[in-house]
Amino acid sequence: MTAVLMVCLGNICRSPLAEGIFKQLVAARGLDAEYRVDSAGIADHHAGELPHRGSLAVAASRGIDISDQRSRQVTRADFTQFDWLIAMDTSNRNALLHMAPPDFPAARVRLLLDFAPYGPRDVPDPYYTGGFDAVYDLIEAGCEGLLAALEAKDPA
Ligand code: 4NP
């Protein structure tokens, strides 16, 4: 079992999409028994809330229902319960590295888009500016690359 935690700032826009898309890819490949997937936010401002309506809408338009998700903050326990902490942007990754226990390998805290074949390294935050369709496409490319790398046992 490989446990993957998708992380953004608020856990309402980007990481809920990453959780939903990664779960869909895992299910489509018949790998449900192999992966545990969750998402969380660096900040707790939106704890308990549904995903942003823009994320709910773009997910629904692509055939994914993420309305079962509720925002929660990253905890110290996440570093013992997840194998991979996958950050949506560099700021989120830096915050995770700051929280990580001293013995937690930094190579297990990664940028999602390091697994995408091209494009930016950071998923832009659509909270203020919108652009949920483009955000979805970036996250999907990252999730496909991440799953391929994990299945190849080569997430370098
Ligand atoms: P997310 O987007 O990190 O992709 O969930 C944001 C959500 C909320 C805020 C910022 C970004 N906020 O400032 O409340």
Coordinates of N, CA and C and ligand atoms in Angstrom, one line a residue:
M1 N 0.8 -1.2 0.0 CA 0.0 0.0 0.0 C 0.9 1.2 0.0
T2 N 0.6 2.1 -0.9 CA 1.3 3.4 -1.0 C 0.4 4.5 -0.7
A3 N 0.8 5.3 0.3 CA -0.1 6.4 0.7 C 0.4 7.8 0.2
V4 N -0.5 8.5 -0.5 CA -0.2 9.7 -1.1 C -1.1 10.9 -0.6
L5 N -0.4 11.9 -0.1 CA -1.2 13.1 0.4 C -1.0 14.3 -0.5
M6 N -2.0 14.8 -1.1 CA -1.9 16.0 -2.0 C -2.1 17.2 -1.2
V7 N -1.3 18.2 -1.3 CA -1.3 19.3 -0.4 C -1.2 20.7 -1.2
C8 N -2.1 21.6 -0.8 CA -2.1 23.0 -1.3 C -2.2 23.9 -0.1
L9 N -2.5 25.2 -0.3 CA -2.6 26.1 0.8 C -3.9 25.9 1.6
G10 N -5.1 25.9 0.9 CA -6.4 25.9 1.5 C -7.1 24.6 1.5
N11 N -6.7 23.7 0.7 CA -7.3 22.4 0.5 C -8.8 22.6 0.1
I12 N -9.0 23.6 -0.7 CA -10.3 23.7 -1.3 C -10.3 23.8 -2.8
C13 N -9.2 24.3 -3.4 CA -9.1 24.5 -4.9 C -8.3 23.4 -5.6
R14 N -7.0 23.4 -5.3 CA -6.1 22.5 -6.1 C -6.0 21.1 -5.6
S15 N -5.6 20.9 -4.3 CA -5.4 19.6 -3.8 C -6.7 18.7 -3.8
P16 N -7.9 19.2 -3.7 CA -9.0 18.3 -3.8 C -9.1 17.8 -5.3
L17 N -8.8 18.6 -6.2 CA -8.7 18.1 -7.6 C -7.7 17.1 -7.8
A18 N -6.5 17.3 -7.2 CA -5.4 16.3 -7.3 C -5.9 15.0 -6.6
E19 N -6.5 15.1 -5.5 CA -7.0 13.8 -4.8 C -8.0 13.1 -5.7
G20 N -9.0 13.9 -6.3 CA -10.0 13.2 -7.1 C -9.5 12.6 -8.4
I21 N -8.6 13.4 -9.0 CA -8.0 12.9 -10.3 C -7.1 11.7 -10.0
F22 N -6.3 11.8 -9.0 CA -5.4 10.6 -8.8 C -6.2 9.4 -8.4
K23 N -7.2 9.5 -7.6 CA -8.1 8.4 -7.3 C -8.7 7.8 -8.5
Q24 N -9.2 8.7 -9.4 CA -9.8 8.2 -10.6 C -8.8 7.4 -11.5
L25 N -7.6 7.9 -11.6 CA -6.5 7.2 -12.4 C -6.2 5.8 -11.8
V26 N -6.1 5.8 -10.4 CA -5.8 4.6 -9.7 C -7.0 3.6 -9.9
A27 N -8.2 4.0 -9.8 CA -9.4 3.1 -10.0 C -9.4 2.6 -11.5
A28 N -9.1 3.5 -12.4 CA -9.2 3.1 -13.8 C -8.2 2.0 -14.2
R29 N -7.1 2.0 -13.4 CA -6.1 1.0 -13.6 C -6.2 -0.2 -12.7
G30 N -7.3 -0.3 -11.9 CA -7.6 -1.4 -11.1 C -6.6 -1.5 -9.9
L31 N -6.1 -0.3 -9.5 CA -5.1 -0.3 -8.4 C -5.6 0.2 -7.1
D32 N -7.0 0.1 -6.9 CA -7.5 0.7 -5.6 C -6.9 0.1 -4.4
A33 N -6.6 -1.2 -4.4 CA -6.1 -1.9 -3.2 C -4.6 -1.4 -3.0
E34 N -4.0 -0.8 -3.9 CA -2.6 -0.5 -3.8 C -2.3 0.9 -3.3
Y35 N -3.3 1.8 -3.3 CA -3.1 3.2 -3.0 C -4.1 3.7 -2.0
R36 N -3.6 4.5 -1.0 CA -4.4 5.4 -0.2 C -4.2 6.8 -0.6
V37 N -5.2 7.6 -0.9 CA -5.1 9.0 -1.4 C -5.9 9.9 -0.6
D38 N -5.3 11.0 -0.1 CA -6.0 12.0 0.6 C -5.5 13.4 0.3
S39 N -6.1 14.4 0.8 CA -5.5 15.8 0.5 C -5.7 16.6 1.8
A40 N -4.9 17.7 1.9 CA -4.9 18.5 3.1 C -4.3 19.9 2.7
G41 N -4.5 20.9 3.6 CA -4.0 22.2 3.3 C -2.9 22.6 4.4
I42 N -2.1 23.5 3.9 CA -1.1 24.1 4.9 C -1.8 25.0 5.9
A43 N -2.8 25.7 5.5 CA -3.6 26.6 6.4 C -4.9 25.9 6.8
D44 N -5.5 26.4 7.9 CA -6.7 25.8 8.4 C -8.0 26.7 8.1
H45 N -7.8 27.8 7.3 CA -8.9 28.8 7.2 C -10.2 28.2 6.6
H46 N -10.1 27.1 5.9 CA -11.3 26.6 5.2 C -11.6 25.2 5.8
A47 N -11.0 24.8 6.9 CA -11.3 23.5 7.5 C -12.7 23.2 7.6
G48 N -13.1 22.0 7.1 CA -14.5 21.5 7.2 C -15.3 21.9 6.0
E49 N -14.8 22.8 5.1 CA -15.5 23.2 4.0 C -15.5 22.2 2.8
L50 N -16.5 22.3 2.0 CA -16.5 21.7 0.7 C -15.4 22.3 -0.2
P51 N -15.0 21.5 -1.3 CA -14.1 22.2 -2.3 C -14.8 23.4 -2.8
H52 N -14.0 24.3 -3.4 CA -14.4 25.6 -4.0 C -15.4 25.2 -5.1
R53 N -16.4 26.1 -5.4 CA -17.4 25.7 -6.4 C -16.8 25.6 -7.8
G54 N -15.7 26.3 -8.0 CA -14.9 26.2 -9.3 C -14.3 24.8 -9.5
S55 N -13.8 24.3 -8.4 CA -13.2 22.9 -8.5 C -14.3 21.9 -8.6
L56 N -15.4 22.1 -7.8 CA -16.5 21.1 -8.0 C -17.0 21.1 -9.4
A57 N -17.1 22.3 -10.0 CA -17.7 22.4 -11.3 C -16.8 21.8 -12.4
V58 N -15.5 22.1 -12.3 CA -14.6 21.6 -13.4 C -14.5 20.1 -13.2
A59 N -14.4 19.6 -12.0 CA -14.4 18.2 -11.8 C -15.6 17.5 -12.3
A60 N -16.8 18.0 -12.1 CA -18.0 17.4 -12.6 C -18.0 17.4 -14.1
S61 N -17.5 18.5 -14.7 CA -17.5 18.6 -16.2 C -16.5 17.5 -16.8
R62 N -15.6 17.0 -16.0 CA -14.7 16.0 -16.5 C -15.1 14.6 -16.0
G63 N -16.2 14.5 -15.3 CA -16.7 13.2 -14.8 C -16.2 12.8 -13.5
I64 N -15.8 13.7 -12.7 CA -15.3 13.3 -11.3 C -16.1 14.0 -10.3
D65 N -16.6 13.3 -9.3 CA -17.4 13.9 -8.2 C -16.4 14.0 -7.0
I66 N -16.1 15.3 -6.6 CA -15.3 15.5 -5.4 C -16.1 16.1 -4.2
S67 N -17.4 16.0 -4.3 CA -18.3 16.6 -3.3 C -18.3 15.9 -2.0
D68 N -17.6 14.7 -1.9 CA -17.5 14.0 -0.6 C -16.3 14.6 0.2
Q69 N -15.5 15.5 -0.4 CA -14.3 15.9 0.3 C -14.6 17.1 1.2
R70 N -13.9 17.2 2.3 CA -13.9 18.4 3.2 C -12.5 18.8 3.5
S71 N -12.3 20.1 3.6 CA -11.0 20.6 3.8 C -10.5 20.2 5.2
R72 N -9.2 19.9 5.3 CA -8.5 19.7 6.6 C -7.1 20.2 6.5
Q73 N -6.5 20.5 7.6 CA -5.1 21.0 7.7 C -4.2 19.9 7.7
V74 N -3.0 20.0 7.2 CA -1.9 19.0 7.3 C -1.5 18.9 8.8
T75 N -1.3 17.7 9.3 CA -0.8 17.5 10.7 C 0.5 16.8 10.7
R76 N 1.2 16.9 11.9 CA 2.5 16.2 12.0 C 2.3 14.7 11.7
A77 N 1.1 14.2 12.1 CA 0.9 12.7 11.9 C 0.9 12.3 10.5
D78 N 0.6 13.3 9.6 CA 0.6 13.0 8.1 C 2.0 12.5 7.7
F79 N 3.0 13.0 8.4 CA 4.4 12.6 8.0 C 4.7 11.1 8.4
T80 N 3.9 10.5 9.3 CA 4.1 9.1 9.6 C 3.1 8.3 8.8
Q81 N 2.0 8.9 8.4 CA 1.0 8.1 7.8 C 1.0 8.1 6.2
F82 N 1.8 9.0 5.6 CA 1.9 9.0 4.2 C 3.3 8.8 3.7
D83 N 3.4 8.1 2.6 CA 4.7 7.8 2.0 C 5.2 9.0 1.2
W84 N 4.2 9.7 0.5 CA 4.6 10.8 -0.4 C 3.7 12.0 0.0
L85 N 4.3 13.1 0.1 CA 3.5 14.4 0.3 C 3.8 15.2 -1.0
I86 N 2.7 15.4 -1.7 CA 2.8 16.0 -3.0 C 2.2 17.4 -3.0
A87 N 3.1 18.4 -3.2 CA 2.7 19.8 -3.1 C 2.3 20.4 -4.4
M88 N 1.3 21.3 -4.4 CA 0.9 21.9 -5.6 C 1.8 23.0 -6.0
D89 N 2.5 23.7 -5.1 CA 3.5 24.7 -5.5 C 4.6 24.7 -4.6
T90 N 5.6 25.5 -4.9 CA 6.9 25.6 -4.2 C 6.7 26.1 -2.8
S91 N 5.8 27.1 -2.6 CA 5.5 27.6 -1.3 C 5.0 26.5 -0.4
N92 N 4.0 25.7 -0.9 CA 3.5 24.6 -0.1 C 4.6 23.6 0.2
R93 N 5.4 23.3 -0.7 CA 6.5 22.3 -0.5 C 7.5 22.8 0.6
N94 N 7.8 24.1 0.5 CA 8.7 24.7 1.6 C 8.0 24.6 2.9
A95 N 6.7 24.9 3.0 CA 6.0 24.8 4.3 C 6.0 23.4 4.8
L96 N 5.8 22.4 3.9 CA 5.9 21.0 4.4 C 7.3 20.6 4.9
L97 N 8.3 21.1 4.2 CA 9.7 20.7 4.6 C 9.9 21.4 6.0
H98 N 9.4 22.5 6.2 CA 9.6 23.2 7.5 C 8.9 22.4 8.6
M99 N 7.7 21.8 8.3 CA 7.0 21.0 9.3 C 7.5 19.6 9.5
A100 N 8.3 19.1 8.6 CA 8.6 17.7 8.6 C 9.5 17.3 9.7
P101 N 9.3 16.2 10.3 CA 10.3 15.7 11.3 C 11.7 15.6 10.7
P102 N 12.7 15.8 11.6 CA 14.1 15.8 11.0 C 14.5 14.6 10.2
D103 N 13.9 13.4 10.6 CA 14.3 12.2 9.8 C 13.4 11.9 8.6
F104 N 12.5 12.8 8.3 CA 11.6 12.6 7.1 C 12.4 12.9 5.9
P105 N 12.5 12.0 4.9 CA 13.3 12.3 3.7 C 12.7 13.4 2.8
A106 N 13.5 14.4 2.5 CA 13.0 15.5 1.7 C 12.5 15.0 0.4
A107 N 13.1 13.9 -0.1 CA 12.8 13.4 -1.4 C 11.3 12.9 -1.5
R108 N 10.7 12.7 -0.3 CA 9.3 12.3 -0.2 C 8.3 13.4 -0.2
V109 N 8.9 14.6 -0.2 CA 8.0 15.8 -0.3 C 8.3 16.4 -1.7
R110 N 7.4 16.3 -2.6 CA 7.6 16.6 -4.0 C 6.6 17.6 -4.6
L111 N 7.0 18.2 -5.7 CA 6.1 19.0 -6.4 C 5.4 18.2 -7.4
L112 N 4.0 18.3 -7.5 CA 3.2 17.5 -8.4 C 3.8 17.6 -9.8
L113 N 4.0 18.9 -10.2 CA 4.4 19.1 -11.6 C 5.8 18.7 -12.0
D114 N 6.6 18.3 -11.0 CA 7.9 17.6 -11.3 C 7.6 16.3 -12.1
F115 N 6.4 15.8 -12.0 CA 6.0 14.6 -12.7 C 5.3 14.8 -14.0
A116 N 5.1 16.1 -14.3 CA 4.5 16.4 -15.6 C 5.6 16.5 -16.7
P117 N 5.3 16.2 -17.9 CA 6.3 16.2 -18.9 C 6.8 17.6 -19.4
Y118 N 5.9 18.5 -19.2 CA 6.3 19.9 -19.6 C 5.4 20.9 -18.9
G119 N 5.7 22.2 -19.0 CA 4.9 23.2 -18.4 C 5.5 23.7 -17.1
P120 N 4.8 24.5 -16.4 CA 5.3 25.1 -15.2 C 5.6 24.1 -14.1
R121 N 6.3 24.5 -13.1 CA 6.6 23.6 -11.9 C 5.6 23.8 -10.8
D122 N 4.9 25.0 -10.8 CA 3.9 25.3 -9.8 C 2.5 25.3 -10.4
V123 N 1.5 24.7 -9.7 CA 0.1 24.8 -10.2 C -0.4 26.2 -9.7
P124 N -0.8 27.1 -10.6 CA -1.2 28.4 -10.2 C -2.4 28.3 -9.3
D125 N -2.5 29.2 -8.3 CA -3.7 29.2 -7.4 C -4.9 29.9 -8.0
P126 N -6.0 29.1 -8.3 CA -7.1 29.7 -8.9 C -8.1 30.5 -8.0
Y127 N -7.7 30.5 -6.7 CA -8.6 31.1 -5.7 C -9.1 32.5 -6.0
Y128 N -8.1 33.3 -6.4 CA -8.4 34.7 -6.7 C -8.6 35.0 -8.2
T129 N -8.0 34.2 -9.0 CA -7.9 34.5 -10.5 C -8.8 33.6 -11.3
G130 N -9.3 32.5 -10.8 CA -10.0 31.5 -11.6 C -9.1 30.7 -12.5
G131 N -9.6 30.3 -13.6 CA -8.7 29.4 -14.5 C -8.8 28.0 -14.1
F132 N -9.9 27.5 -13.6 CA -10.0 26.2 -13.1 C -9.8 25.1 -14.2
D133 N -10.2 25.4 -15.4 CA -9.9 24.4 -16.5 C -8.5 24.2 -16.7
A134 N -7.7 25.2 -16.8 CA -6.2 25.1 -17.0 C -5.6 24.4 -15.8
V135 N -6.0 24.8 -14.6 CA -5.5 24.1 -13.4 C -5.8 22.6 -13.4
Y136 N -7.0 22.3 -13.9 CA -7.3 20.9 -14.0 C -6.4 20.1 -14.9
D137 N -6.1 20.7 -16.1 CA -5.2 20.1 -17.0 C -3.8 19.9 -16.5
L138 N -3.3 20.9 -15.8 CA -2.0 20.8 -15.2 C -2.0 19.6 -14.2
I139 N -3.0 19.6 -13.3 CA -3.0 18.6 -12.2 C -3.1 17.2 -12.8
E140 N -4.0 17.1 -13.8 CA -4.1 15.8 -14.5 C -2.8 15.3 -15.1
A141 N -2.1 16.2 -15.7 CA -0.8 15.8 -16.3 C 0.2 15.4 -15.2
G142 N 0.2 16.1 -14.1 CA 1.0 15.7 -12.9 C 0.7 14.4 -12.3
C143 N -0.6 14.2 -12.2 CA -1.1 12.9 -11.6 C -0.8 11.7 -12.5
E144 N -0.9 11.9 -13.8 CA -0.6 10.8 -14.7 C 0.9 10.5 -14.5
G145 N 1.7 11.5 -14.5 CA 3.2 11.3 -14.4 C 3.5 10.6 -13.0
L146 N 2.9 11.1 -12.0 CA 3.2 10.6 -10.6 C 2.8 9.1 -10.6
L147 N 1.6 8.8 -11.1 CA 1.2 7.3 -11.0 C 2.2 6.5 -11.8
A148 N 2.5 7.0 -13.0 CA 3.5 6.2 -13.8 C 4.8 6.0 -13.1
A149 N 5.3 7.0 -12.4 CA 6.6 6.9 -11.7 C 6.4 6.0 -10.5
L150 N 5.3 6.1 -9.8 CA 5.2 5.2 -8.6 C 5.0 3.7 -9.1
E151 N 4.3 3.5 -10.2 CA 4.1 2.1 -10.7 C 5.4 1.6 -11.2
A152 N 6.3 2.5 -11.8 CA 7.6 2.0 -12.2 C 8.6 1.9 -11.1
K153 N 8.1 2.2 -9.9 CA 9.0 2.2 -8.7 C 10.2 3.1 -8.9
D154 N 9.9 4.3 -9.6 CA 11.0 5.2 -10.0 C 10.5 6.6 -9.9
P155 N 10.2 7.1 -8.7 CA 9.7 8.4 -8.6 C 10.8 9.5 -8.5
A156 N 12.0 9.2 -9.1 CA 13.1 10.1 -9.0 C 12.8 11.5 -9.5
Ligands
4NP1 P1 -5.9 26.2 -2.7 O1 -6.5 27.7 -3.0 O2 -4.7 26.4 -1.9 O3 -5.7 25.7 -4.0 O4 -7.0 25.5 -1.9 C1 -6.6 28.6 -1.9 C2 -7.7 28.6 -1.1 C3 -7.9 29.6 -0.2 C4 -7.0 30.6 0.0 C5 -5.9 30.6 -0.8 C6 -5.7 29.6 -1.8 N1 -7.2 31.6 1.0 O5 -6.4 32.5 1.0 O6 -8.2 31.5 1.7

